[in-house]
């Protein structure tokens, strides 16, 4: 018994012990929630779905809809009642959730994925409970809400930092850092929106989803490792990797979607009806493709049939392609009526800075030889296009109000 306890604490476990330490809590949880699901469905068939009012105010997501959310809060009612009757303050539950969450990060950093995953899931359950306990007892206050919110950020960061430390010598470090960034931005954009009077709660990867996918993936990952790679001293824990990559991608997608919603809600509405964002992107991309084709054909013709130097042919092709791109965007994409000369000046400025940004971005990414330069090229092109070219062409180059603003500026004496 003593040796088994030491092995459990140190992590020096046999393959079968590694499986059971990860699987035993899972079997108990699965049995509890499956029985609860059957009873919940029977209850719904007889009396209808028991709606949780707080769940309705928080909204749903694509991954976890209202039915699953109502079911989850119904099935954990016994635990909630125990905590409510225990008399523990809500802030104590928040602190306990924070301690367990930070401990989960320490555990996964040391390679104890089963322990870390289950601690993280338990911290998530307690985080659900503390606010409800406070509101039921009518003890909810801004100080408790601030404590709970800040501790949530510590919990999310702790497990992701632990995973980043464990995977520090592998490619998985990148999605771990990406998940850390996305998990921080999702609640930040929401809080910023609430501060500006805009409710931003949409998105597929909210905190419940992050806890679920990251926690379950981490907790159960030792099972696969013990079955297929039992001799690995530093196993990859592929199930945890899958959950981490999933959270990294969707949390950043959710943050960007919320950011876009927030900016759109705060942007003053223009009286002139413009094309939709999808239409603008389509026409703008088509203009770029046509201009590139014209550039290529012109260079090919000048070099092959005109006998012109490739260098000068490239310069002439760039100018011709720019004129074609400008003309299509002015007439078709943005349907601008502004003066041509100021627009050309603005277009030239945006194009020149775009070239510098693309060149600089590719140069930076080539500092990382493990990243294929072709992938880096496309990545930089995409980021510069969506972050610089398209918005500036829409709001600066072909915005007819730009000329009016310039005319309204006071001239120097």
CSV table of C-alpha atoms in Angstrom, one decimal:
chain,number,residue,atom,x,y,z
A,1,UNK,CA,0.0,0.0,0.0
A,2,UNK,CA,2.8,2.4,1.0
A,3,UNK,CA,4.7,1.7,-2.3
A,4,UNK,CA,1.5,2.2,-4.3
A,5,UNK,CA,0.9,5.6,-2.7
A,6,UNK,CA,4.5,6.7,-3.4
A,7,UNK,CA,4.1,5.6,-7.0
A,8,UNK,CA,0.8,7.5,-7.3
A,9,UNK,CA,2.3,10.7,-5.8
A,10,UNK,CA,5.5,10.5,-7.8
A,11,UNK,CA,3.9,9.5,-11.1
A,12,UNK,CA,6.0,6.4,-11.5
A,13,UNK,CA,3.1,4.3,-12.5
A,14,UNK,CA,2.8,1.1,-14.6
A,15,UNK,CA,0.8,1.3,-17.9
A,16,UNK,CA,-2.3,-0.3,-16.2
A,17,UNK,CA,-2.0,2.1,-13.3
A,18,UNK,CA,-1.8,5.1,-15.6
A,19,UNK,CA,-5.0,3.9,-17.4
A,20,UNK,CA,-6.9,3.4,-14.2
A,21,UNK,CA,-5.8,6.8,-12.6
A,22,UNK,CA,-7.2,8.5,-15.7
A,23,UNK,CA,-10.2,6.2,-16.3
A,24,UNK,CA,-11.6,5.7,-12.8
A,25,UNK,CA,-12.8,9.3,-12.3
A,26,UNK,CA,-14.1,9.2,-15.9
A,27,UNK,CA,-16.1,6.0,-15.3
A,28,UNK,CA,-17.7,7.5,-12.2
A,29,UNK,CA,-18.5,10.8,-14.0
A,30,UNK,CA,-19.8,9.0,-17.1
A,31,UNK,CA,-22.0,6.7,-15.1
A,32,UNK,CA,-23.4,9.7,-13.1
A,33,UNK,CA,-24.0,11.9,-16.2
A,34,UNK,CA,-25.5,9.0,-18.3
A,35,UNK,CA,-28.0,8.1,-15.6
A,36,UNK,CA,-28.7,11.8,-15.1
A,37,UNK,CA,-29.3,12.2,-18.9
A,38,UNK,CA,-31.8,9.3,-18.9
A,39,UNK,CA,-33.7,10.8,-15.9
A,40,UNK,CA,-33.5,14.3,-17.5
A,41,UNK,CA,-35.0,13.0,-20.7
A,42,UNK,CA,-37.8,11.3,-18.8
A,43,UNK,CA,-38.4,14.5,-16.8
A,44,UNK,CA,-38.5,16.5,-20.1
A,45,UNK,CA,-41.0,14.1,-21.7
A,46,UNK,CA,-43.4,14.4,-18.7
A,47,UNK,CA,-43.0,18.0,-17.5
A,48,UNK,CA,-40.9,19.7,-20.3
A,49,UNK,CA,-37.4,21.0,-20.2
A,50,UNK,CA,-36.5,22.6,-16.8
A,51,UNK,CA,-35.2,26.0,-18.0
A,52,UNK,CA,-32.4,27.5,-16.1
A,53,UNK,CA,-32.9,31.3,-16.2
A,54,UNK,CA,-29.3,32.1,-15.8
A,55,UNK,CA,-28.4,29.9,-18.7
A,56,UNK,CA,-30.9,31.7,-20.9
A,57,UNK,CA,-29.2,35.1,-20.1
A,58,UNK,CA,-25.8,33.7,-20.9
A,59,UNK,CA,-26.8,32.4,-24.3
A,60,UNK,CA,-25.7,29.3,-26.2
A,61,UNK,CA,-23.0,28.3,-28.6
A,62,UNK,CA,-22.7,26.0,-31.6
A,63,UNK,CA,-20.8,23.4,-29.6
A,64,UNK,CA,-23.0,23.4,-26.5
A,65,UNK,CA,-26.6,24.4,-27.1
A,66,UNK,CA,-29.4,25.3,-24.6
A,67,UNK,CA,-30.5,21.7,-24.1
A,68,UNK,CA,-27.1,20.5,-23.0
A,69,UNK,CA,-26.7,23.5,-20.8
A,70,UNK,CA,-30.1,23.1,-19.1
A,71,UNK,CA,-29.2,19.4,-18.7
A,72,UNK,CA,-25.8,20.1,-17.1
A,73,UNK,CA,-27.2,22.5,-14.5
A,74,UNK,CA,-30.1,20.2,-13.7
A,75,UNK,CA,-27.8,17.2,-13.2
A,76,UNK,CA,-25.4,19.0,-10.9
A,77,UNK,CA,-28.3,20.2,-8.6
A,78,UNK,CA,-27.4,17.7,-5.8
A,79,UNK,CA,-23.8,19.0,-5.6
A,80,UNK,CA,-25.1,22.6,-5.7
A,81,UNK,CA,-27.5,21.9,-2.8
A,82,UNK,CA,-24.7,20.4,-0.8
A,83,UNK,CA,-22.6,23.5,-1.3
A,84,UNK,CA,-25.5,25.8,-0.6
A,85,UNK,CA,-26.3,24.0,2.7
A,86,UNK,CA,-22.7,23.8,3.8
A,87,UNK,CA,-22.7,27.5,4.5
A,88,UNK,CA,-19.4,28.1,2.7
A,89,UNK,CA,-19.1,31.7,1.4
A,90,UNK,CA,-19.3,32.1,-2.4
A,91,UNK,CA,-15.9,33.8,-2.3
A,92,UNK,CA,-14.4,30.7,-0.6
A,93,UNK,CA,-15.7,28.6,-3.5
A,94,UNK,CA,-14.1,31.0,-5.9
A,95,UNK,CA,-10.8,30.8,-4.1
A,96,UNK,CA,-11.0,27.0,-4.0
A,97,UNK,CA,-11.7,26.9,-7.8
A,98,UNK,CA,-8.7,29.2,-8.3
A,99,UNK,CA,-6.4,27.0,-6.2
A,100,UNK,CA,-7.5,23.8,-8.0
A,101,UNK,CA,-7.1,25.5,-11.4
A,102,UNK,CA,-3.6,26.7,-10.6
A,103,UNK,CA,-2.7,23.2,-9.2
A,104,UNK,CA,-3.9,21.7,-12.5
A,105,UNK,CA,-1.3,23.8,-14.3
A,106,UNK,CA,1.5,22.7,-12.0
A,107,UNK,CA,0.4,19.0,-12.5
A,108,UNK,CA,0.4,19.1,-16.3
A,109,UNK,CA,3.7,20.9,-16.3
A,110,UNK,CA,5.2,17.9,-14.5
A,111,UNK,CA,3.5,15.5,-16.9
A,112,UNK,CA,0.6,14.4,-14.6
A,113,UNK,CA,-2.1,14.9,-17.2
A,114,UNK,CA,-4.8,12.9,-15.6
A,115,UNK,CA,-4.4,14.7,-12.3
A,116,UNK,CA,-4.2,18.1,-14.0
A,117,UNK,CA,-7.2,17.5,-16.2
A,118,UNK,CA,-9.5,16.4,-13.4
A,119,UNK,CA,-8.4,19.3,-11.2
A,120,UNK,CA,-9.2,21.7,-14.1
A,121,UNK,CA,-12.6,20.1,-14.6
A,122,UNK,CA,-13.4,20.3,-10.9
A,123,UNK,CA,-12.3,23.9,-10.8
A,124,UNK,CA,-14.7,24.6,-13.7
A,125,UNK,CA,-17.6,23.0,-11.8
A,126,UNK,CA,-16.9,25.0,-8.7
A,127,UNK,CA,-16.7,28.2,-10.8
A,128,UNK,CA,-20.2,27.5,-12.0
A,129,UNK,CA,-21.4,27.1,-8.4
A,130,UNK,CA,-19.9,30.1,-6.7
A,131,UNK,CA,-22.0,32.7,-8.5
A,132,UNK,CA,-25.2,30.8,-8.1
A,133,UNK,CA,-24.6,30.3,-4.4
A,134,UNK,CA,-24.0,34.0,-4.0
A,135,UNK,CA,-27.2,35.0,-6.0
A,136,UNK,CA,-29.3,32.4,-4.2
A,137,UNK,CA,-28.2,33.8,-0.8
A,138,UNK,CA,-28.6,37.4,-2.1
A,139,UNK,CA,-24.9,38.0,-1.3
A,140,UNK,CA,-23.9,38.8,-4.9
A,141,UNK,CA,-21.8,42.0,-5.1
A,142,UNK,CA,-19.3,43.7,-7.5
A,143,UNK,CA,-16.4,42.6,-5.4
A,144,UNK,CA,-17.3,39.0,-5.6
A,145,UNK,CA,-17.9,39.2,-9.4
A,146,UNK,CA,-14.5,40.8,-9.8
A,147,UNK,CA,-12.8,38.1,-7.7
A,148,UNK,CA,-14.5,35.4,-9.7
A,149,UNK,CA,-13.6,36.9,-13.1
A,150,UNK,CA,-10.0,37.5,-12.3
A,151,UNK,CA,-9.5,34.0,-10.8
A,152,UNK,CA,-11.1,32.5,-13.9
A,153,UNK,CA,-8.3,34.2,-15.9
A,154,UNK,CA,-5.7,32.7,-13.6
A,155,UNK,CA,-7.2,29.3,-13.9
A,156,UNK,CA,-7.3,29.4,-17.7
A,157,UNK,CA,-3.8,30.8,-17.9
A,158,UNK,CA,-2.4,28.3,-15.4
A,159,UNK,CA,-3.3,25.1,-17.3
A,160,UNK,CA,-2.2,26.6,-20.6
A,161,UNK,CA,1.1,27.7,-19.1
A,162,UNK,CA,1.6,24.2,-17.7
A,163,UNK,CA,0.9,22.7,-21.1
A,164,UNK,CA,3.3,25.2,-22.7
A,165,UNK,CA,6.0,24.2,-20.3
A,166,UNK,CA,5.5,20.5,-20.9
A,167,UNK,CA,5.5,21.0,-24.7
A,168,UNK,CA,8.3,23.7,-24.7
A,169,UNK,CA,10.6,21.6,-26.9
A,170,UNK,CA,7.9,20.6,-29.5
A,171,UNK,CA,5.6,22.3,-32.0
A,172,UNK,CA,2.7,22.0,-29.6
A,173,UNK,CA,4.1,25.1,-27.8
A,174,UNK,CA,2.7,27.2,-30.6
A,175,UNK,CA,-1.0,26.1,-30.2
A,176,UNK,CA,-0.5,26.3,-26.4
A,177,UNK,CA,0.5,30.0,-26.7
A,178,UNK,CA,-2.3,30.5,-29.2
A,179,UNK,CA,-4.9,29.1,-26.8
A,180,UNK,CA,-3.5,31.3,-24.1
A,181,UNK,CA,-4.0,34.3,-26.3
A,182,UNK,CA,-7.4,33.4,-27.5
A,183,UNK,CA,-8.7,32.4,-24.0
A,184,UNK,CA,-7.6,35.8,-22.7
A,185,UNK,CA,-9.1,37.8,-25.6
A,186,UNK,CA,-12.5,36.2,-25.6
A,187,UNK,CA,-13.5,37.5,-22.1
A,188,UNK,CA,-11.6,40.7,-22.6
A,189,UNK,CA,-13.6,41.7,-25.8
A,190,UNK,CA,-16.8,40.8,-23.9
A,191,UNK,CA,-15.8,43.0,-20.9
A,192,UNK,CA,-14.7,45.9,-23.2
A,193,UNK,CA,-18.1,45.7,-25.0
A,194,UNK,CA,-20.0,45.8,-21.8
A,195,UNK,CA,-18.0,48.8,-20.7
A,196,UNK,CA,-19.0,50.5,-24.0
A,197,UNK,CA,-22.6,49.5,-23.7
A,198,UNK,CA,-22.5,46.6,-26.2
A,199,UNK,CA,-23.4,43.0,-25.3
A,200,UNK,CA,-21.0,40.7,-27.0
A,201,UNK,CA,-21.6,37.1,-25.9
A,202,UNK,CA,-21.6,35.2,-29.2
A,203,UNK,CA,-19.0,32.6,-30.3
A,204,UNK,CA,-18.4,28.9,-30.4
A,205,UNK,CA,-15.6,28.7,-27.8
A,206,UNK,CA,-16.8,30.3,-24.6
A,207,UNK,CA,-15.5,29.3,-21.1
A,208,UNK,CA,-17.7,26.3,-20.7
A,209,UNK,CA,-16.5,24.9,-24.0
A,210,UNK,CA,-12.9,25.6,-23.1
A,211,UNK,CA,-13.1,23.9,-19.8
A,212,UNK,CA,-14.9,20.9,-21.4
A,213,UNK,CA,-12.7,20.2,-24.4
A,214,UNK,CA,-9.4,21.1,-22.7
A,215,UNK,CA,-10.2,19.4,-19.4
A,216,UNK,CA,-11.5,16.2,-20.9
A,217,UNK,CA,-8.8,15.9,-23.5
A,218,UNK,CA,-6.1,16.4,-20.8
A,219,UNK,CA,-7.7,14.1,-18.2
A,220,UNK,CA,-8.2,11.1,-20.6
A,221,UNK,CA,-5.0,11.5,-22.7
A,222,UNK,CA,-2.9,9.1,-20.5
A,223,UNK,CA,-5.2,6.2,-21.5
A,224,UNK,CA,-4.1,6.4,-25.1
A,225,UNK,CA,-0.5,6.9,-24.2
A,226,UNK,CA,-0.5,3.8,-21.9
A,227,UNK,CA,-2.2,1.7,-24.6
A,228,UNK,CA,-0.1,2.6,-27.6
A,229,UNK,CA,3.1,4.2,-26.3
A,230,UNK,CA,3.7,2.6,-22.9
A,231,UNK,CA,7.5,3.0,-22.9
A,232,UNK,CA,7.6,6.7,-23.8
A,233,UNK,CA,9.2,8.7,-21.0
A,234,UNK,CA,7.9,12.0,-22.3
A,235,UNK,CA,4.7,11.0,-24.1
A,236,UNK,CA,2.9,13.5,-26.4
A,237,UNK,CA,-0.5,12.9,-25.0
A,238,UNK,CA,-2.2,13.2,-28.3
A,239,UNK,CA,-5.7,13.6,-27.0
A,240,UNK,CA,-4.6,16.6,-25.0
A,241,UNK,CA,-2.9,17.9,-28.1
A,242,UNK,CA,-6.1,17.6,-30.1
A,243,UNK,CA,-8.1,19.4,-27.5
A,244,UNK,CA,-5.4,22.1,-27.2
A,245,UNK,CA,-5.3,22.8,-31.0
A,246,UNK,CA,-9.1,22.8,-31.1
A,247,UNK,CA,-9.3,25.4,-28.3
A,248,UNK,CA,-6.5,27.4,-29.8
A,249,UNK,CA,-8.2,27.8,-33.2
A,250,UNK,CA,-11.8,28.3,-32.0
A,251,UNK,CA,-11.0,30.6,-29.1
A,252,UNK,CA,-9.2,33.0,-31.5
A,253,UNK,CA,-12.0,32.7,-34.0
A,254,UNK,CA,-14.4,33.5,-31.3
A,255,UNK,CA,-12.3,36.5,-30.1
A,256,UNK,CA,-12.1,37.8,-33.7
A,257,UNK,CA,-15.8,37.3,-34.3
A,258,UNK,CA,-16.6,39.2,-31.1
A,259,UNK,CA,-14.2,41.9,-32.0
A,260,UNK,CA,-15.8,42.3,-35.4
A,261,UNK,CA,-19.3,42.5,-33.8
A,262,UNK,CA,-18.1,45.1,-31.3
A,263,UNK,CA,-16.5,47.3,-33.9
A,264,UNK,CA,-19.5,47.1,-36.2
A,265,UNK,CA,-21.9,47.9,-33.3
A,266,UNK,CA,-19.8,51.0,-32.4
A,267,UNK,CA,-19.2,52.2,-36.0
A,268,UNK,CA,-21.5,55.1,-36.9
A,269,UNK,CA,-24.0,54.1,-39.5
A,270,UNK,CA,-23.5,55.7,-42.9
A,271,UNK,CA,-26.5,57.0,-44.8
A,272,UNK,CA,-25.3,55.6,-48.2
A,273,UNK,CA,-26.0,51.9,-48.6
A,274,UNK,CA,-22.8,50.1,-49.4
A,275,UNK,CA,-22.1,46.6,-50.6
A,276,UNK,CA,-22.1,43.8,-48.0
A,277,UNK,CA,-18.8,42.8,-46.5
A,278,UNK,CA,-18.8,39.5,-48.5
A,279,UNK,CA,-19.5,41.3,-51.7
A,280,UNK,CA,-16.7,43.7,-51.1
A,281,UNK,CA,-14.3,40.9,-50.4
A,282,UNK,CA,-15.3,39.0,-53.5
A,283,UNK,CA,-15.0,41.9,-55.9
A,284,UNK,CA,-11.8,43.1,-54.3
A,285,UNK,CA,-10.2,39.7,-54.5
A,286,UNK,CA,-11.4,39.3,-58.1
A,287,UNK,CA,-9.9,42.7,-58.9
A,288,UNK,CA,-6.6,41.6,-57.4
A,289,UNK,CA,-6.6,38.3,-59.4
A,290,UNK,CA,-7.4,40.0,-62.7
A,291,UNK,CA,-4.7,42.6,-62.0
A,292,UNK,CA,-2.1,39.9,-61.2
A,293,UNK,CA,-3.0,38.0,-64.4
A,294,UNK,CA,-2.6,41.2,-66.5
A,295,UNK,CA,0.7,41.9,-64.8
A,296,UNK,CA,1.9,38.4,-65.6
A,297,UNK,CA,0.8,38.4,-69.2
A,298,UNK,CA,2.3,41.9,-69.7
A,299,UNK,CA,5.7,40.9,-68.3
A,300,UNK,CA,5.7,37.7,-70.3
A,301,UNK,CA,4.9,39.6,-73.5
A,302,UNK,CA,7.5,42.3,-72.9
A,303,UNK,CA,10.2,39.9,-72.1
A,304,UNK,CA,9.5,37.1,-74.6
A,305,UNK,CA,8.4,39.2,-77.6
A,306,UNK,CA,9.5,42.8,-76.9
A,307,UNK,CA,13.0,41.9,-75.8
A,308,UNK,CA,12.7,44.2,-72.7
A,309,UNK,CA,14.8,43.5,-69.6
A,310,UNK,CA,12.9,41.4,-67.0
A,311,UNK,CA,13.6,44.0,-64.4
A,312,UNK,CA,12.0,46.9,-66.4
A,313,UNK,CA,9.3,44.6,-67.6
A,314,UNK,CA,8.5,43.7,-64.0
A,315,UNK,CA,8.3,47.4,-63.0
A,316,UNK,CA,6.1,48.2,-66.0
A,317,UNK,CA,3.9,45.1,-65.2
A,318,UNK,CA,3.5,46.3,-61.6
A,319,UNK,CA,2.4,49.7,-62.7
A,320,UNK,CA,-0.1,48.3,-65.3
A,321,UNK,CA,-1.4,45.8,-62.8
A,322,UNK,CA,-1.9,48.6,-60.2
A,323,UNK,CA,-3.8,50.7,-62.7
A,324,UNK,CA,-6.1,47.7,-63.6
A,325,UNK,CA,-6.7,46.9,-59.9
A,326,UNK,CA,-7.4,50.6,-59.1
A,327,UNK,CA,-9.8,50.9,-62.0
A,328,UNK,CA,-11.8,47.8,-61.2
A,329,UNK,CA,-12.1,48.7,-57.5
A,330,UNK,CA,-13.1,52.3,-58.2
A,331,UNK,CA,-15.8,51.4,-60.8
A,332,UNK,CA,-17.1,48.0,-59.7
A,333,UNK,CA,-16.0,47.1,-56.1
A,334,UNK,CA,-16.5,50.4,-54.3
A,335,UNK,CA,-18.4,52.4,-57.0
A,336,UNK,CA,-16.6,55.6,-56.0
A,337,UNK,CA,-17.3,59.0,-57.5
A,338,UNK,CA,-14.4,60.8,-55.8
A,339,UNK,CA,-11.6,62.7,-57.5
A,340,UNK,CA,-9.1,60.5,-59.3
A,341,UNK,CA,-5.8,62.2,-58.4
A,342,UNK,CA,-6.3,62.1,-54.6
A,343,UNK,CA,-7.4,58.5,-54.8
A,344,UNK,CA,-4.4,57.5,-56.8
A,345,UNK,CA,-2.1,59.1,-54.3
A,346,UNK,CA,-3.9,57.2,-51.4
A,347,UNK,CA,-3.8,54.0,-53.4
A,348,UNK,CA,-0.1,54.4,-54.1
A,349,UNK,CA,0.6,55.0,-50.4
A,350,UNK,CA,-1.5,51.9,-49.3
A,351,UNK,CA,0.2,49.7,-52.0
A,352,UNK,CA,3.7,50.8,-51.1
A,353,UNK,CA,3.1,50.2,-47.3
A,354,UNK,CA,1.5,46.9,-48.2
A,355,UNK,CA,4.6,45.8,-50.1
A,356,UNK,CA,6.8,46.8,-47.1
A,357,UNK,CA,4.6,44.9,-44.7
A,358,UNK,CA,4.6,41.8,-46.8
A,359,UNK,CA,8.4,41.9,-47.3
A,360,UNK,CA,9.0,42.6,-43.6
A,361,UNK,CA,6.6,39.9,-42.5
A,362,UNK,CA,8.2,37.3,-44.8
A,363,UNK,CA,11.6,38.3,-43.6
A,364,UNK,CA,10.6,37.9,-40.0
A,365,UNK,CA,9.1,34.4,-40.6
A,366,UNK,CA,12.3,33.3,-42.4
A,367,UNK,CA,14.0,33.7,-39.0
A,368,UNK,CA,12.2,30.5,-38.1
A,369,UNK,CA,13.6,27.8,-40.5
A,370,UNK,CA,11.2,25.2,-39.2
A,371,UNK,CA,8.4,27.1,-40.9
A,372,UNK,CA,8.2,26.6,-44.7
A,373,UNK,CA,8.7,29.9,-46.5
A,374,UNK,CA,5.8,29.2,-48.8
A,375,UNK,CA,3.4,28.8,-45.9
A,376,UNK,CA,4.9,32.0,-44.3
A,377,UNK,CA,4.4,33.8,-47.6
A,378,UNK,CA,0.7,32.9,-47.8
A,379,UNK,CA,0.2,33.6,-44.1
A,380,UNK,CA,1.7,37.1,-44.3
A,381,UNK,CA,-0.2,37.9,-47.5
A,382,UNK,CA,-3.5,36.9,-45.9
A,383,UNK,CA,-2.9,38.9,-42.7
A,384,UNK,CA,-1.8,42.0,-44.6
A,385,UNK,CA,-4.7,41.8,-47.0
A,386,UNK,CA,-7.4,41.5,-44.3
A,387,UNK,CA,-5.7,43.8,-41.7
A,388,UNK,CA,-4.4,46.5,-44.1
A,389,UNK,CA,-5.3,46.4,-47.8
A,390,UNK,CA,-9.0,45.7,-47.7
A,391,UNK,CA,-10.0,48.0,-44.8
A,392,UNK,CA,-7.8,50.9,-46.1
A,393,UNK,CA,-9.1,50.6,-49.6
A,394,UNK,CA,-12.7,50.6,-48.3
A,395,UNK,CA,-12.3,53.3,-45.7
A,396,UNK,CA,-9.4,55.4,-47.0
A,397,UNK,CA,-8.7,55.1,-50.7
A,398,UNK,CA,-12.2,54.8,-52.1
A,399,UNK,CA,-14.1,56.5,-49.3
A,400,UNK,CA,-15.5,59.6,-51.0
A,401,UNK,CA,-15.8,61.3,-47.7
A,402,UNK,CA,-11.9,61.4,-47.5
A,403,UNK,CA,-11.8,64.2,-50.0
A,404,UNK,CA,-14.4,66.2,-48.1
A,405,UNK,CA,-12.4,65.8,-44.8
A,406,UNK,CA,-9.3,67.0,-46.5
A,407,UNK,CA,-11.1,70.1,-47.8
A,408,UNK,CA,-12.4,70.9,-44.3
A,409,UNK,CA,-9.0,70.9,-42.7
A,410,UNK,CA,-7.6,74.4,-42.0
A,411,UNK,CA,-4.9,75.4,-44.5
A,412,UNK,CA,-1.6,76.7,-43.2
A,413,UNK,CA,-1.1,80.5,-43.5
